[in-house]
Amino acid sequence: MWSSRSHGHRIAALTVIGTAIVLPLVVFVLGPNMPPGKGTPVASSQVTDNTVLLVVMTPFTVFILVYLAYALVAFRAAKGEGLIDGPPTRGHFKAQVAWLATTTAAVLFLAIFGTAELLADNGAGGGGGPNPVAKPSGAVLPVQVIGQQWEFTYRYPTYGGVETASLVLPAGREIAFHVTSLDAVHSFWAYELGVKADANPGVDNVAYVRTKKPSTFQIRCAELCGLWHGYMSDTGRVVSPAAFSTWIAARRRQFAPIMKYLPKYASSYAPDPSYRAG
Amino acid sequence: MKLRRLIGFNLLTAVVLGIVGFYVGWRLGHLVKAPSLDYFGDTGQNDIALFVAYFTGVIGFLVGLGFANYPIQRILGKPPSLREKETEGIGRYFGLCTDHKVVGIQYLIGIGAFIFIGGLNAMLIRFELLRPTHLAWNGNNYLTLVSIHGTMMMGMMTSGILGPFANYFVPLMIGARRMAFPRIEALTFWLLMAAGAILMTALAFGGFPTGWTGYAPLSEQSNMGMDAYIAFFALVGVSMALLGLNMLATVITMRAPGLSWGRLPIFVWGTVTTSVLMLLAAPVLISTLFMLALDRTAQTSFFNVQAGGSPYLYENLFWMFGHPEVYVLALPGMGIVLELLPVFARKPLWGYRLAVTGMVGIMLLSFLVWQHHLFVSGINGDLRPFYMLSTELISLPTGFIFVCALGTLWAGRIRLTVPMLFALAWIFNFLVGGLSGVFLSDVPSDVTTHGSFFSMAHFHYTIMGGLIFAFFGAVYFWLPKMTGFELNERLGKVHFWVMFIAFNSTFGPLLVIGFLGMPRRVVTYAGYLQGANDWVSVSAFVLGASMLVFLANLIWSQVFVRTPAASNPWGSKSIEFQLPSPVPVHDFDRIPTFGPDPYPYGGVEEGGGYDGRRPAISPARPTA
């Protein structure tokens, strides 16, 4: 029989070795491939965030798994042995304090780090309500996202409030998404941009993101909104500023005849009260 | 004699009166000429009639079971019937019975049946997801399957461990012969059965598309199937609140002499903390659903934007219930695991006080975290750091549970019996569930993971990997004590390994699929995710098949083979294993007295978890 002390040393050593093996894999292999990719600064910082979370979790995970595996090997009752009791240990003050201290430190670090990331990234791409605490300092391009059963439409208030069925954004610009809904609760999820904001009727939910180079991104509704929720998806495009100017000018010309039927641009719109559908 | 049992207050009468009550209510409801009905007059929708019908149906069901007998006889000054106190006969299981052991077994079968239906729904959901495009169900049927699966599981599993096992064993563990309110105990069970039947009627009224969360205003648009959801969950809420109240009253007032709070088995602590959550959280649910029902019938506008209401109000109220609710699903599992580990490691529970602190800490913190479900909703954007902190803080008491579990294994003599395998699997699964929860608690990371398959996989790891694994651990551990017949160990091991591997092979990839951008509750998905989804679906079918192994084991060993179980097959020192199998009707001959340690392993103390010098059952007394 090994002494209790040598069991402890073995588990500690295995944990250190395991962490030393897993940690580089997490940082250099898993981390850079974490979602949602590096399409925008917000998305990249989510990747960093996910990597930091993984790094903090790794030693705890390795410890618990090593401990479990070790216990299953070293502390197994022999085959066919009768009911022999283990030692009546009822706790270990130092071990409990050490566990409490490490987990508390990890948790406080995560909460502070998450808060810092949230504020540094102007809400980290998440919907922050009508008046978010952290705002980008420079000029922003407001784009309104209107959820309705079952599609998203987009309005550009700085371009005469024109409403389009597809989302096109200029590259290298700070965008402010103003997300609202006409009926049920939807959620505007632009995966590669790292943006998600619920669309509530009567609410102007703002999320900030800075676009990078021209690319495409997936848009899906991430809040169950009824019958065709599963089909409520779209592909958005980030294009060069020149291409964006051309595109938006073309849309303004195209929709000029019907603009008078559109409600005036507003932060939210009154939903149709008579609607009842599955 | 047998035929006579069919007539009287029993399940048969209850079903008949329930249907009659439903029909009468349906007719009465149509007499109400509410102005709201005119608008929808041509759609055949009549929410008022349906709510009245559910109400009268449940009343009829309960009267048929005999719940009205006692009060009526007392009012009339007649001696109350003793039927609900019968001590033998299979008929006890098909009606109102105040024996806590009968109620425990009723719960096990009744809840088990509804969970099986919920699991079947999951199979149908995964079948649809074999293809990225439409395969078998149309949008409405798919969402109804998703919604009934979620609602059934969340509703029934709240009492999944407290119902069968706490009702059966908590009175034994605290040295009481019954629960504090035996008739309420029976009522909680039969309310759940009525609720389950009501939820199934959603299929007849067009289903409902909202998932288990029932977010308004979608739930206000939806057709009459939504009323089934409201009635189901409200009844579950009533059942939960009563169950919690009953458990608390029992543990507070009926502990045997000498059994102070620090001597309670840890499962009782798990039950107590869960009961507090049930008692405080369920009323929020009931009132929220009442408001939703009023919006749907009486044209109020709590959640109706154009008339001044707010969907945020619904989301807030729902999660004020909903987050304590998920710990209602976690705490009993922790209690079971910490109860099983000492028995199969042959050690006292390591860090008993730390474990209790952990459970109480989870209980308190669970009321302070609910807005982490609303991180991207735009509500209280500046409170997100607080909810991030409180959510991450809850991993501290959860960590206590882990460290107590690990410490109990230290230098033990571990025996890998079937219950122990499930308890160890709980440690692994709940670890994955807890770690994935960290991503969801962190706002920047939650922006991607919120509402995706990641969050779905996360709570399946904690609820299925946690609660259901603990549930099966408890079944293999205690069922022989409850029925008096052994379960087949070989089949049990097959069940465990197939379930454990298939479970991880189902929900592990779902974490990745969520990270890759697949939202929850969708009937179509991006084509490049098909390979992963097919893998998940096949694993899910294997997972479903493992339940058939369990069912086969249950029926084979309990109905056909019927090997009598030993009174203490595991060598446990807990009091219920010092009683014969099955436990006699009167539980103990005399109220036992308890020693200072509920887990006296390690040869420190003679006897059992109770003071063995004064046996609770006289050996000479016939117990059958």
mmCIF file of C-alpha atoms in Angstrom, chain A residues 42-195:
data_model
loop_
_atom_site.group_PDB
_atom_site.id
_atom_site.type_symbol
_atom_site.label_atom_id
_atom_site.label_comp_id
_atom_site.label_asym_id
_atom_site.label_seq_id
_atom_site.Cartn_x
_atom_site.Cartn_y
_atom_site.Cartn_z
ATOM 1 C CA VAL A 42 -15.510 41.757 -31.953
ATOM 2 C CA ALA A 43 -15.411 38.200 -33.287
ATOM 3 C CA SER A 44 -11.641 37.985 -32.750
ATOM 4 C CA SER A 45 -12.001 39.113 -29.180
ATOM 5 C CA GLN A 46 -14.671 36.459 -28.654
ATOM 6 C CA VAL A 47 -12.114 33.952 -29.906
ATOM 7 C CA THR A 48 -9.588 35.332 -27.425
ATOM 8 C CA ASP A 49 -12.224 35.191 -24.741
ATOM 9 C CA ASN A 50 -13.075 31.582 -25.505
ATOM 10 C CA THR A 51 -9.380 30.716 -25.458
ATOM 11 C CA VAL A 52 -8.886 32.366 -22.069
ATOM 12 C CA LEU A 53 -11.874 30.459 -20.684
ATOM 13 C CA LEU A 54 -10.405 27.208 -21.976
ATOM 14 C CA VAL A 55 -7.022 28.007 -20.460
ATOM 15 C CA VAL A 56 -8.549 28.722 -17.054
ATOM 16 C CA MET A 57 -10.628 25.544 -17.200
ATOM 17 C CA THR A 58 -7.806 23.273 -18.325
ATOM 18 C CA PRO A 59 -6.004 22.715 -14.994
ATOM 19 C CA PHE A 60 -9.291 22.086 -13.159
ATOM 20 C CA THR A 61 -10.510 19.689 -15.819
ATOM 21 C CA VAL A 62 -7.211 17.831 -15.972
ATOM 22 C CA PHE A 63 -7.111 17.599 -12.175
ATOM 23 C CA ILE A 64 -10.621 16.188 -11.876
ATOM 24 C CA LEU A 65 -10.167 13.704 -14.709
ATOM 25 C CA VAL A 66 -6.723 12.611 -13.482
ATOM 26 C CA TYR A 67 -8.106 12.238 -9.981
ATOM 27 C CA LEU A 68 -11.074 10.178 -11.208
ATOM 28 C CA ALA A 69 -8.896 7.925 -13.321
ATOM 29 C CA TYR A 70 -6.334 7.549 -10.531
ATOM 30 C CA ALA A 71 -9.017 6.766 -7.969
ATOM 31 C CA LEU A 72 -10.545 4.134 -10.238
ATOM 32 C CA VAL A 73 -7.173 2.407 -10.560
ATOM 33 C CA ALA A 74 -5.616 2.881 -7.119
ATOM 34 C CA PHE A 75 -8.658 2.888 -4.844
ATOM 35 C CA ARG A 76 -10.525 -0.062 -6.347
ATOM 36 C CA ALA A 77 -11.624 -2.861 -4.097
ATOM 37 C CA ALA A 78 -9.901 -6.113 -5.001
ATOM 38 C CA LYS A 79 -11.996 -8.610 -6.920
ATOM 39 C CA GLY A 80 -13.994 -10.756 -4.557
ATOM 40 C CA GLU A 81 -12.948 -8.877 -1.466
ATOM 41 C CA GLY A 82 -15.562 -8.628 1.254
ATOM 42 C CA LEU A 83 -16.893 -5.391 2.594
ATOM 43 C CA ILE A 84 -13.736 -3.674 3.803
ATOM 44 C CA ASP A 85 -14.138 -0.054 4.811
ATOM 45 C CA GLY A 86 -11.770 2.670 3.741
ATOM 46 C CA PRO A 87 -10.212 4.998 6.296
ATOM 47 C CA PRO A 88 -12.773 7.199 8.064
ATOM 48 C CA THR A 89 -11.464 10.513 6.724
ATOM 49 C CA ARG A 90 -14.157 13.154 7.014
ATOM 50 C CA GLY A 91 -12.428 16.086 5.402
ATOM 51 C CA HIS A 92 -9.119 17.798 5.055
ATOM 52 C CA PHE A 93 -9.106 21.426 6.088
ATOM 53 C CA LYS A 94 -6.111 22.465 4.002
ATOM 54 C CA ALA A 95 -7.377 20.738 0.878
ATOM 55 C CA GLN A 96 -10.786 22.361 1.259
ATOM 56 C CA VAL A 97 -9.300 25.822 1.770
ATOM 57 C CA ALA A 98 -6.958 25.329 -1.180
ATOM 58 C CA TRP A 99 -9.858 24.272 -3.414
ATOM 59 C CA LEU A 100 -11.979 27.199 -2.258
ATOM 60 C CA ALA A 101 -9.114 29.636 -2.824
ATOM 61 C CA THR A 102 -8.243 28.424 -6.333
ATOM 62 C CA THR A 103 -11.827 28.219 -7.558
ATOM 63 C CA THR A 104 -12.621 31.648 -6.086
ATOM 64 C CA ALA A 105 -9.578 33.170 -7.731
ATOM 65 C CA ALA A 106 -10.515 31.606 -11.072
ATOM 66 C CA VAL A 107 -14.125 32.758 -10.840
ATOM 67 C CA LEU A 108 -13.258 36.326 -9.858
ATOM 68 C CA PHE A 109 -10.680 36.492 -12.620
ATOM 69 C CA LEU A 110 -13.237 35.268 -15.167
ATOM 70 C CA ALA A 111 -15.871 37.767 -14.031
ATOM 71 C CA ILE A 112 -13.442 40.697 -14.120
ATOM 72 C CA PHE A 113 -11.960 39.601 -17.420
ATOM 73 C CA GLY A 114 -15.408 39.127 -18.959
ATOM 74 C CA THR A 115 -16.521 42.563 -17.775
ATOM 75 C CA ALA A 116 -13.375 44.176 -19.151
ATOM 76 C CA GLU A 117 -13.837 42.452 -22.503
ATOM 77 C CA LEU A 118 -17.505 43.431 -22.566
ATOM 78 C CA LEU A 119 -16.734 47.110 -22.022
ATOM 79 C CA ALA A 120 -13.620 47.216 -24.194
ATOM 80 C CA ASP A 121 -15.467 45.783 -27.189
ATOM 81 C CA ASN A 122 -18.528 48.022 -26.945
ATOM 82 C CA GLY A 123 -20.748 45.206 -25.732
ATOM 83 C CA ALA A 124 -18.764 42.433 -27.459
ATOM 84 C CA GLY A 125 -21.275 42.292 -30.292
ATOM 85 C CA GLY A 126 -24.207 41.515 -28.018
ATOM 86 C CA GLY A 127 -27.399 43.553 -27.930
ATOM 87 C CA GLY A 128 -27.017 46.124 -25.149
ATOM 88 C CA GLY A 129 -30.454 47.723 -25.134
ATOM 89 C CA PRO A 130 -31.473 51.139 -26.484
ATOM 90 C CA ASN A 131 -28.635 52.979 -24.794
ATOM 91 C CA PRO A 132 -25.600 50.717 -24.266
ATOM 92 C CA VAL A 133 -23.066 51.568 -21.583
ATOM 93 C CA ALA A 134 -20.070 51.264 -23.872
ATOM 94 C CA LYS A 135 -20.207 53.022 -27.235
ATOM 95 C CA PRO A 136 -17.654 53.398 -29.999
ATOM 96 C CA SER A 137 -16.056 56.837 -30.009
ATOM 97 C CA GLY A 138 -15.948 57.624 -33.735
ATOM 98 C CA ALA A 139 -18.629 57.923 -36.395
ATOM 99 C CA VAL A 140 -20.977 54.960 -36.768
ATOM 100 C CA LEU A 141 -23.189 53.803 -39.600
ATOM 101 C CA PRO A 142 -26.606 52.964 -38.174
ATOM 102 C CA VAL A 143 -28.366 50.002 -39.755
ATOM 103 C CA GLN A 144 -31.779 48.973 -38.561
ATOM 104 C CA VAL A 145 -32.588 45.263 -38.458
ATOM 105 C CA ILE A 146 -36.326 44.558 -38.421
ATOM 106 C CA GLY A 147 -37.339 41.033 -37.466
ATOM 107 C CA GLN A 148 -40.723 39.828 -38.513
ATOM 108 C CA GLN A 149 -42.305 36.422 -39.066
ATOM 109 C CA TRP A 150 -40.255 35.131 -40.811
ATOM 110 C CA GLU A 151 -37.555 37.309 -42.313
ATOM 111 C CA PHE A 152 -35.192 40.115 -41.510
ATOM 112 C CA THR A 153 -35.320 43.393 -43.400
ATOM 113 C CA TYR A 154 -32.836 46.223 -43.092
ATOM 114 C CA ARG A 155 -33.201 50.002 -43.098
ATOM 115 C CA TYR A 156 -30.460 52.539 -43.603
ATOM 116 C CA PRO A 157 -31.575 55.767 -41.858
ATOM 117 C CA THR A 158 -28.612 57.758 -43.163
ATOM 118 C CA TYR A 159 -29.636 56.843 -46.715
ATOM 119 C CA GLY A 160 -33.173 58.115 -46.589
ATOM 120 C CA GLY A 161 -34.449 55.224 -44.520
ATOM 121 C CA VAL A 162 -34.443 52.876 -47.504
ATOM 122 C CA GLU A 163 -35.525 49.324 -46.589
ATOM 123 C CA THR A 164 -33.894 46.318 -48.232
ATOM 124 C CA ALA A 165 -34.311 42.588 -48.037
ATOM 125 C CA SER A 166 -30.601 41.874 -47.955
ATOM 126 C CA LEU A 167 -27.891 43.135 -45.660
ATOM 127 C CA VAL A 168 -24.881 44.808 -47.254
ATOM 128 C CA LEU A 169 -22.278 46.620 -45.167
ATOM 129 C CA PRO A 170 -19.277 48.745 -46.128
ATOM 130 C CA ALA A 171 -15.878 47.372 -45.107
ATOM 131 C CA GLY A 172 -13.839 49.052 -42.394
ATOM 132 C CA ARG A 173 -16.770 50.929 -40.861
ATOM 133 C CA GLU A 174 -18.144 50.986 -37.349
ATOM 134 C CA ILE A 175 -21.711 49.683 -37.632
ATOM 135 C CA ALA A 176 -24.497 50.180 -35.108
ATOM 136 C CA PHE A 177 -27.217 47.559 -35.553
ATOM 137 C CA HIS A 178 -30.561 48.767 -34.240
ATOM 138 C CA VAL A 179 -32.501 45.550 -33.842
ATOM 139 C CA THR A 180 -36.255 45.570 -33.418
ATOM 140 C CA SER A 181 -39.228 43.377 -34.233
ATOM 141 C CA LEU A 182 -42.737 43.768 -35.545
ATOM 142 C CA ASP A 183 -44.263 40.674 -33.911
ATOM 143 C CA ALA A 184 -42.668 37.909 -31.861
ATOM 144 C CA VAL A 185 -39.228 37.935 -30.271
ATOM 145 C CA HIS A 186 -36.524 37.159 -32.829
ATOM 146 C CA SER A 187 -32.780 37.232 -32.454
ATOM 147 C CA PHE A 188 -30.470 38.664 -35.070
ATOM 148 C CA TRP A 189 -27.404 36.423 -35.227
ATOM 149 C CA ALA A 190 -24.678 37.370 -37.688
ATOM 150 C CA TYR A 191 -22.321 34.506 -36.990
ATOM 151 C CA GLU A 192 -19.069 35.608 -38.631
ATOM 152 C CA LEU A 193 -19.493 39.174 -37.412
ATOM 153 C CA GLY A 194 -19.817 37.930 -33.826
ATOM 154 C CA VAL A 195 -23.107 39.763 -33.386
#
